[in-house]
Amino acid sequence: MPGWQTFYEQLKDKNFEILSIAQDTGGVKDAGPWITKANPTYTALIDSEHLVTKLYNLVNVPTGIWINEKGKLVRQPEVAFIDDRFKSFSGLESAPYLDGIRDWVINGEKSEYVVAEKDLKAKLTPATPEHSMAATEFSMAEYLVHIGSSEDAIPHFKEAQRLHPENWNYKRQAYLLADSKKNYGTTFQDEVKALNGKPYYPPPDLPPKKTDKDKPKPKD
């Protein structure tokens, strides 16, 4: 959050806002201290029911979503790093994505990083019937956790993962709320290792970086 605060300070006077949403079943108890410590001046919310995850079919964090002044999505959800602290794990650099945001702030709908509506539809991942059922199972699990029946939530967390195995949010939340090895027969680290070289974070689908020869030459 401190990194995003610095980034926000650089752009906040250019019609740019950040809405940070913590996806955490534990709610204020778990996510609140992190927000309090960071003390951001941008808007920070806590989504204890993972509504944003379900509405946008998100499968991992951190994920960035670009929404313009008219409330329309202009880029598909994708990994959004503010710095390179996880570069050794993800293999991704933060600079290209952050440069994209800056370009969008300056150029608006003319930015090359804005995805045309017809192309955006092709890039969005529609929820399958299995994914919808997984979201329902996950919601049931969260409800049971909230009323103090964490043990009863485990079968529903397991079913959500079975129906939507690519959803890391489901795994992460379930494992944090239980003894993952005992209750799920695995750990988060085990699941990451099982990828066997497949990317944990698919890289953002950004335009190719322009070289000097690609830049327009000044007229004589």
PDB file of C-alpha atoms in Angstrom, residues 61-141:
ATOM      1  CA  VAL A  61      -4.310 -10.862  -6.146  1.00  0.00           C
ATOM      2  CA  PRO A  62      -3.032  -8.288  -6.772  1.00  0.00           C
ATOM      3  CA  THR A  63      -5.326  -7.649  -9.721  1.00  0.00           C
ATOM      4  CA  GLY A  64      -5.875  -4.269 -11.365  1.00  0.00           C
ATOM      5  CA  ILE A  65      -9.046  -3.104 -13.106  1.00  0.00           C
ATOM      6  CA  TRP A  66      -9.145   0.114 -15.144  1.00  0.00           C
ATOM      7  CA  ILE A  67     -12.458   1.983 -15.152  1.00  0.00           C
ATOM      8  CA  ASN A  68     -12.899   5.292 -16.963  1.00  0.00           C
ATOM      9  CA  GLU A  69     -14.854   8.400 -15.960  1.00  0.00           C
ATOM     10  CA  LYS A  70     -18.030   6.935 -17.454  1.00  0.00           C
ATOM     11  CA  GLY A  71     -17.815   3.829 -15.285  1.00  0.00           C
ATOM     12  CA  LYS A  72     -16.771   1.579 -18.163  1.00  0.00           C
ATOM     13  CA  LEU A  73     -14.066  -1.062 -18.055  1.00  0.00           C
ATOM     14  CA  VAL A  74     -11.226  -0.136 -20.426  1.00  0.00           C
ATOM     15  CA  ARG A  75      -8.822  -2.996 -19.688  1.00  0.00           C
ATOM     16  CA  GLN A  76      -9.331  -6.588 -18.634  1.00  0.00           C
ATOM     17  CA  PRO A  77      -8.423  -7.553 -15.031  1.00  0.00           C
ATOM     18  CA  GLU A  78      -4.729  -8.437 -14.822  1.00  0.00           C
ATOM     19  CA  VAL A  79      -1.887  -8.678 -12.337  1.00  0.00           C
ATOM     20  CA  ALA A  80      -0.924  -5.264 -10.960  1.00  0.00           C
ATOM     21  CA  PHE A  81       2.382  -4.887  -9.114  1.00  0.00           C
ATOM     22  CA  ILE A  82       3.461  -1.542  -7.679  1.00  0.00           C
ATOM     23  CA  ASP A  83       7.119  -2.589  -7.307  1.00  0.00           C
ATOM     24  CA  ASP A  84       9.507  -5.460  -8.032  1.00  0.00           C
ATOM     25  CA  ARG A  85       9.685  -7.112  -4.621  1.00  0.00           C
ATOM     26  CA  PHE A  86       8.071 -10.288  -6.042  1.00  0.00           C
ATOM     27  CA  LYS A  87       9.965 -10.270  -9.341  1.00  0.00           C
ATOM     28  CA  SER A  88      12.043 -13.346  -8.424  1.00  0.00           C
ATOM     29  CA  PHE A  89       8.822 -15.264  -7.860  1.00  0.00           C
ATOM     30  CA  SER A  90       6.621 -13.876 -10.628  1.00  0.00           C
ATOM     31  CA  GLY A  91       9.227 -13.083 -13.265  1.00  0.00           C
ATOM     32  CA  LEU A  92       7.366  -9.828 -13.913  1.00  0.00           C
ATOM     33  CA  GLU A  93       8.537  -6.231 -13.746  1.00  0.00           C
ATOM     34  CA  SER A  94       6.169  -3.580 -12.446  1.00  0.00           C
ATOM     35  CA  ALA A  95       7.387  -0.680 -14.613  1.00  0.00           C
ATOM     36  CA  PRO A  96       5.605  -1.563 -17.905  1.00  0.00           C
ATOM     37  CA  TYR A  97       2.213  -1.799 -16.197  1.00  0.00           C
ATOM     38  CA  LEU A  98       2.721   1.414 -14.219  1.00  0.00           C
ATOM     39  CA  ASP A  99       3.872   3.201 -17.379  1.00  0.00           C
ATOM     40  CA  GLY A 100       0.624   2.052 -18.960  1.00  0.00           C
ATOM     41  CA  ILE A 101      -1.412   3.662 -16.201  1.00  0.00           C
ATOM     42  CA  ARG A 102       0.513   6.913 -16.606  1.00  0.00           C
ATOM     43  CA  ASP A 103      -0.095   6.874 -20.358  1.00  0.00           C
ATOM     44  CA  TRP A 104      -3.822   6.285 -19.770  1.00  0.00           C
ATOM     45  CA  VAL A 105      -4.014   9.140 -17.275  1.00  0.00           C
ATOM     46  CA  ILE A 106      -2.386  11.499 -19.768  1.00  0.00           C
ATOM     47  CA  ASN A 107      -4.084  10.358 -22.991  1.00  0.00           C
ATOM     48  CA  GLY A 108      -7.416   9.000 -21.782  1.00  0.00           C
ATOM     49  CA  GLU A 109      -9.352   7.012 -24.383  1.00  0.00           C
ATOM     50  CA  LYS A 110      -6.635   7.756 -26.950  1.00  0.00           C
ATOM     51  CA  SER A 111      -4.084   5.801 -24.916  1.00  0.00           C
ATOM     52  CA  GLU A 112      -2.741   2.734 -26.700  1.00  0.00           C
ATOM     53  CA  TYR A 113      -3.297   0.842 -23.453  1.00  0.00           C
ATOM     54  CA  VAL A 114      -7.071   1.280 -23.641  1.00  0.00           C
ATOM     55  CA  VAL A 115      -8.698  -1.816 -25.140  1.00  0.00           C
ATOM     56  CA  ALA A 116     -11.525  -1.305 -27.644  1.00  0.00           C
ATOM     57  CA  GLU A 117     -14.874  -2.609 -26.447  1.00  0.00           C
ATOM     58  CA  LYS A 118     -15.098  -5.308 -29.127  1.00  0.00           C
ATOM     59  CA  ASP A 119     -11.606  -6.561 -28.248  1.00  0.00           C
ATOM     60  CA  LEU A 120     -12.225  -6.289 -24.512  1.00  0.00           C
ATOM     61  CA  LYS A 121     -15.124  -8.720 -24.689  1.00  0.00           C
ATOM     62  CA  ALA A 122     -12.804 -11.315 -26.198  1.00  0.00           C
ATOM     63  CA  LYS A 123     -10.240 -10.779 -23.426  1.00  0.00           C
ATOM     64  CA  LEU A 124     -12.697 -11.099 -20.545  1.00  0.00           C
ATOM     65  CA  THR A 125     -13.156 -14.548 -19.055  1.00  0.00           C
ATOM     66  CA  PRO A 126     -16.885 -15.356 -18.889  1.00  0.00           C
ATOM     67  CA  ALA A 127     -18.071 -17.350 -15.920  1.00  0.00           C
ATOM     68  CA  THR A 128     -18.879 -20.940 -16.819  1.00  0.00           C
ATOM     69  CA  PRO A 129     -21.675 -22.853 -15.040  1.00  0.00           C
ATOM     70  CA  GLU A 130     -18.934 -24.553 -13.000  1.00  0.00           C
ATOM     71  CA  HIS A 131     -17.463 -21.203 -12.019  1.00  0.00           C
ATOM     72  CA  SER A 132     -20.866 -19.900 -10.976  1.00  0.00           C
ATOM     73  CA  MET A 133     -21.458 -22.966  -8.833  1.00  0.00           C
ATOM     74  CA  ALA A 134     -17.962 -22.585  -7.359  1.00  0.00           C
ATOM     75  CA  ALA A 135     -18.803 -19.006  -6.364  1.00  0.00           C
ATOM     76  CA  THR A 136     -21.953 -20.271  -4.656  1.00  0.00           C
ATOM     77  CA  GLU A 137     -19.989 -22.921  -2.758  1.00  0.00           C
ATOM     78  CA  PHE A 138     -17.418 -20.330  -1.747  1.00  0.00           C
ATOM     79  CA  SER A 139     -20.164 -17.983  -0.533  1.00  0.00           C
ATOM     80  CA  MET A 140     -21.615 -20.771   1.586  1.00  0.00           C
ATOM     81  CA  ALA A 141     -18.182 -21.470   3.056  1.00  0.00           C
TER      82      ALA A 141
END
